[in-house]
Short mmCIF file of C-alpha atoms in Angstrom, two decimals:
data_model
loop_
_atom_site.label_atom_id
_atom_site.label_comp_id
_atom_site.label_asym_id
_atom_site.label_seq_id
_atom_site.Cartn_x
_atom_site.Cartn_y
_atom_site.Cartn_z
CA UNK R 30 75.25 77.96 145.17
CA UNK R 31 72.80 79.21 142.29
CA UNK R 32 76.02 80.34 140.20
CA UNK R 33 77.99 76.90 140.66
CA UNK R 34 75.46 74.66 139.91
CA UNK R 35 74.46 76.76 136.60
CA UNK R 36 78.34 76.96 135.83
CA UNK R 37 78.35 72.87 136.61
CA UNK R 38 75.16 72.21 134.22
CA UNK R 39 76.42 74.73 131.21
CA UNK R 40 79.75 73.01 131.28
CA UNK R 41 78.18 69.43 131.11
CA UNK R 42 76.18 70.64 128.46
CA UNK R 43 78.78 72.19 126.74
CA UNK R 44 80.87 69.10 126.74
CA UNK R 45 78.09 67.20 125.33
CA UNK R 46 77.72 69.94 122.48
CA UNK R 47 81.55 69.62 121.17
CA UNK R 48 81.79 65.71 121.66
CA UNK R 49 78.51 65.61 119.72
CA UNK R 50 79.44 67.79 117.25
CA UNK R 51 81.58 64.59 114.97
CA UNK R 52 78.49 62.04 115.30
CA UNK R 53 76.06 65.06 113.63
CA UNK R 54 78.34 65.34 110.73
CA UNK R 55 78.12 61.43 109.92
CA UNK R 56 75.12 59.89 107.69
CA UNK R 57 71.78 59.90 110.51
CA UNK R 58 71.19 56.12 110.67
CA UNK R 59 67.27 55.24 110.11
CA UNK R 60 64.60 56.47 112.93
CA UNK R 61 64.29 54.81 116.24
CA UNK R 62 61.75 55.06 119.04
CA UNK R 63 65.08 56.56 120.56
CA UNK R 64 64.74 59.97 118.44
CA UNK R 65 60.56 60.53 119.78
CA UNK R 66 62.13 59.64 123.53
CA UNK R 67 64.91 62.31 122.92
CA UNK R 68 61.51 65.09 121.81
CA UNK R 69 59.82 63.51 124.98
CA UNK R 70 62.40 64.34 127.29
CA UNK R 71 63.18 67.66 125.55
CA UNK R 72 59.40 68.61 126.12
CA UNK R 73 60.10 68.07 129.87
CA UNK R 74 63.23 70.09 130.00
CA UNK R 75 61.28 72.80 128.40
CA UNK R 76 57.94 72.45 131.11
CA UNK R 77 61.30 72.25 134.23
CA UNK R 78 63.20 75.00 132.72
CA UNK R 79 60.27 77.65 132.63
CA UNK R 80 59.08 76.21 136.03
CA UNK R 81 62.38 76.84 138.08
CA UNK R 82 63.56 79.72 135.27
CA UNK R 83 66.78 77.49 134.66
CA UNK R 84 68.10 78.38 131.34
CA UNK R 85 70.50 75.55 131.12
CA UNK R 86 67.83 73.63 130.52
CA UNK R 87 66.30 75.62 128.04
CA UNK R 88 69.46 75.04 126.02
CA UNK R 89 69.75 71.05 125.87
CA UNK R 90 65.59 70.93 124.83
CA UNK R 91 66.21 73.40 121.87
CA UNK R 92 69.90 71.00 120.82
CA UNK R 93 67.65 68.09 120.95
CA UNK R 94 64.77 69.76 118.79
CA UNK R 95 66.83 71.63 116.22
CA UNK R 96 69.35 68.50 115.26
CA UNK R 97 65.96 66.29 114.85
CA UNK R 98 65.03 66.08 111.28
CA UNK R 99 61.26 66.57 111.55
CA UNK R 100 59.06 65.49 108.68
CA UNK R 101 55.94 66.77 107.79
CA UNK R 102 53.08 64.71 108.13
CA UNK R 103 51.19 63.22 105.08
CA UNK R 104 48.09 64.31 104.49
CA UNK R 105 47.21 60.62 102.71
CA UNK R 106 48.41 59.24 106.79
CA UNK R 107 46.48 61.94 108.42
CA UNK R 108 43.04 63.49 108.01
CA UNK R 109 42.75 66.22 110.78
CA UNK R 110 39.22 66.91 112.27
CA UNK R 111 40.68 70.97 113.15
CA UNK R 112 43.28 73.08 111.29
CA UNK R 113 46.92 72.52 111.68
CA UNK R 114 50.03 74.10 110.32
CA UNK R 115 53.57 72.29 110.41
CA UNK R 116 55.88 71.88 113.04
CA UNK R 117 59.37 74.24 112.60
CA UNK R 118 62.05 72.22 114.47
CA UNK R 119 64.74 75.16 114.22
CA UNK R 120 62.25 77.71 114.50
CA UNK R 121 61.43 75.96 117.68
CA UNK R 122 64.83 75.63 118.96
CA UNK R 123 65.81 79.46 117.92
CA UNK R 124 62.99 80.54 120.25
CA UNK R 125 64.19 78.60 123.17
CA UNK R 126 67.81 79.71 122.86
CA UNK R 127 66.79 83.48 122.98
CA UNK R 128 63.99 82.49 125.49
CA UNK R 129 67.53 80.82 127.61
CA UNK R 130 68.90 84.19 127.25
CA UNK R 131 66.69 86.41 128.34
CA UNK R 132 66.17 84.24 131.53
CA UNK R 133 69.92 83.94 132.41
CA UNK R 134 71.15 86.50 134.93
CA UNK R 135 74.24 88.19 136.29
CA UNK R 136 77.84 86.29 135.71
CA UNK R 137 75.55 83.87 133.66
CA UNK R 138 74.70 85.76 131.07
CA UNK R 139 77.68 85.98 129.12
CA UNK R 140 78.39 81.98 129.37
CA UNK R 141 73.95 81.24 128.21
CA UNK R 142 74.66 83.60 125.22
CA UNK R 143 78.11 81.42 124.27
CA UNK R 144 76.62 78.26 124.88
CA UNK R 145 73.70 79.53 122.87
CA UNK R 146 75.64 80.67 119.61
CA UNK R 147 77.35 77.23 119.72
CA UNK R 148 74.26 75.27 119.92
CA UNK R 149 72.73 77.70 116.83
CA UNK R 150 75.60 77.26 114.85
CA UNK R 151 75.31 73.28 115.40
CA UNK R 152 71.47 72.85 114.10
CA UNK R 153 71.19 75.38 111.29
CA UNK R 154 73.88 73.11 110.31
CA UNK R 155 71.73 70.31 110.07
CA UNK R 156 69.92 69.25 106.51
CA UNK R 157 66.02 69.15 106.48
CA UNK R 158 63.70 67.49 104.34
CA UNK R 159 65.66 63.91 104.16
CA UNK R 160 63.81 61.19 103.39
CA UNK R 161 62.61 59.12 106.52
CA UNK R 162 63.42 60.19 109.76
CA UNK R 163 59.98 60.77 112.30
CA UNK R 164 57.02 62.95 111.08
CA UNK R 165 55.52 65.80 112.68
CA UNK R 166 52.60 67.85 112.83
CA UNK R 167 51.37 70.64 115.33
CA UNK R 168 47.55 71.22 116.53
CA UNK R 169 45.77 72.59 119.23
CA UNK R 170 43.16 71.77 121.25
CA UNK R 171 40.47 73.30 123.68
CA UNK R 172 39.63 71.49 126.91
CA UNK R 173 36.18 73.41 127.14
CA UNK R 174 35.08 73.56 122.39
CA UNK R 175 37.55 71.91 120.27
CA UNK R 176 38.61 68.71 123.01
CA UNK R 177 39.97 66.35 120.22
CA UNK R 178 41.61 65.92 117.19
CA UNK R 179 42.15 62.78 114.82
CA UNK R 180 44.80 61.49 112.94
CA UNK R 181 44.79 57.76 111.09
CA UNK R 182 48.65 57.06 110.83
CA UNK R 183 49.89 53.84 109.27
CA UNK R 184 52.97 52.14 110.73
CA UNK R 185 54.65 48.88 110.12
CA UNK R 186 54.27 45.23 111.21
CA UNK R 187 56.15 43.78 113.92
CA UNK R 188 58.34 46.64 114.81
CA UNK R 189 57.62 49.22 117.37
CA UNK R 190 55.13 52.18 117.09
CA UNK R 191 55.68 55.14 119.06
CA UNK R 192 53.38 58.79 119.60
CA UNK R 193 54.37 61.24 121.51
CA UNK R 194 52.46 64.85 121.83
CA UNK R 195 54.48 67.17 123.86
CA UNK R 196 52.17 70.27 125.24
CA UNK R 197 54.05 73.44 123.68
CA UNK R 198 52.45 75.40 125.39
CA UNK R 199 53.30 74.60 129.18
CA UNK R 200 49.63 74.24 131.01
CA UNK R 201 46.77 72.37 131.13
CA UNK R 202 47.20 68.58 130.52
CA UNK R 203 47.14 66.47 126.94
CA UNK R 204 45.62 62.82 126.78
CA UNK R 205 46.60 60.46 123.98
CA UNK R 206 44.37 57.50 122.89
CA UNK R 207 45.55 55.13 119.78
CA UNK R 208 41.98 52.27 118.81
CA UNK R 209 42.31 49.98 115.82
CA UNK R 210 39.80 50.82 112.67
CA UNK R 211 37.01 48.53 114.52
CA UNK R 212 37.78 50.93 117.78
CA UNK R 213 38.98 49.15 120.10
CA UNK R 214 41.51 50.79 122.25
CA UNK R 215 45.22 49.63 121.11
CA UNK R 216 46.96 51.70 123.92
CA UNK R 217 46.18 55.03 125.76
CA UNK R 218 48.34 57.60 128.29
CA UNK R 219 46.17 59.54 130.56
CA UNK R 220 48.20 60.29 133.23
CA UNK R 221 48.12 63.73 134.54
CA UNK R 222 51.26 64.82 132.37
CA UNK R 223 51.36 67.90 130.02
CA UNK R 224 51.92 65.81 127.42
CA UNK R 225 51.63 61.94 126.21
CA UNK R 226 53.34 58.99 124.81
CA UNK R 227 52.37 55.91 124.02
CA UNK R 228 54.36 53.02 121.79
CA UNK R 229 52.91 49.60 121.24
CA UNK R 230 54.36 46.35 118.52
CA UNK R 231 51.48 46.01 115.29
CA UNK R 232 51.22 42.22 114.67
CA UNK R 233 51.61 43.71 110.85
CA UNK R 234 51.08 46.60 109.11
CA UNK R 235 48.21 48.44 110.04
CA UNK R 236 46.75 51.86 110.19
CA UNK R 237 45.28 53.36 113.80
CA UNK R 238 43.27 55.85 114.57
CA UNK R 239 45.11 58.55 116.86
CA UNK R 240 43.05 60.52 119.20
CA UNK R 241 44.53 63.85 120.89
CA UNK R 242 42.76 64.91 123.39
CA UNK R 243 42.36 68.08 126.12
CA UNK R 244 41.46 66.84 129.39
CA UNK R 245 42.20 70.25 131.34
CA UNK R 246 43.32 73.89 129.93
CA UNK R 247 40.30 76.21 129.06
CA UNK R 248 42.53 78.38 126.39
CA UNK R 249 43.34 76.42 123.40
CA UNK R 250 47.15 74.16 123.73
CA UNK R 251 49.39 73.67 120.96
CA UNK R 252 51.18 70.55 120.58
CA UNK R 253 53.78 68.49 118.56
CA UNK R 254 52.53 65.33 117.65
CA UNK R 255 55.43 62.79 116.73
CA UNK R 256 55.35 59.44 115.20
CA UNK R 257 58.55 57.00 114.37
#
């Protein structure tokens, strides 16, 4: 039963791969709230696939990460209150494929390590460094010393803002609070999630304060923060 349903969700995904493959090779159209969704999700396939050792799932997160253009954050949008180095989308996504193929096991193997080279070949493909596209930034943060860190990000009037932090590194739990300059809380996730994501509509442009926080996890987590 193991073996079909692997077989069933490595053919899906390999489907999706190939009928994908003509939409990469067009012009990206501008960012959407869709694209920090898409890194959302991914973080949860990442969390599952560890959790129940499932490498097909391993395999879509690191296809959703590499063929993401990430850009870096601005230090003029963001002054950080603890070091932080930038995020590597395909350095991400490498790591997951060979972390995919060291889970898969028996008749498996041979179909994760295809699947794998396909999905590799697909986002080193991609070109990095556009113009646009969401910005990224990694961190980490110590439930029990360093608890916070503290971004002021600008977005746009009357179109949709959207955060996510996905926890990289799959325990403890990640709050996310966004207040206005004169602090008053704008919108906050504190559910008892890994990670956090928040969106909200700015009446017009404006520039937040972005508070990451670690609510539980003793050793220090490293996250992606995300912004549209």
């Amino acid at each position: 039963m193991l073996q079909r349903t692997m077989a069933c969700a490595l053919t899906a995904l390999l489907g999706l791969s190939l009928s994908a493959r003509a939409q990469d090779e067009k012009p990206k159209a501008e960012p959407t709230v869709d694209r920090i969704e898409a890194l959302n999700a991914a973080s949860t396939l990442v969390h599952l696939g560890r959790e129940k050792k499932a490498p097909e799932m391993l395999l879509a997160a690191a296809r959703v990460i590499g063929l993401t253009d990430l850009n870096k954050v601005d230090t003029k949008d963001a002054k950080l209150e603890s070091a932080t180095s930038d995020s590597d989308a395909l350095a991400e996504a490498k790591g997951l494929i060979t972390e995919a193929e060291g889970l898969a096991q028996g008749k498996d193997k041979e179909a994760v390590k295809a699947l794998g080279a396909m999905i590799l070949d697909q986002i080193s493909e991609v070109k990095r460094g556009a113009l646009g596209g969401p910005r990224s930034i990694t961190g980490r943060v110590d439930a029990k010393y360093d608890k916070t860190d503290t971004y002021f990000i600008d977005f746009k009037g009357k179109a949709v803002a959207a955060i996510s932090v996905a926890n990289l590194s799959n325990r403890g739990d990640i709050d996310l609070y966004v207040y206005s300059l004169d602090n008053k809380l704008i919108k906050r996730d504190f559910r008892k999630n890994a990670s956090a994501y928040v969106s909200f509509l700015p009446a017009s442009n404006t520039r937040v304060r972005v508070v990451v926080r670690a609510y539980a996890g003793a050793t220090p987590l490293l996250y992606r923060l995300t912004t549209n």
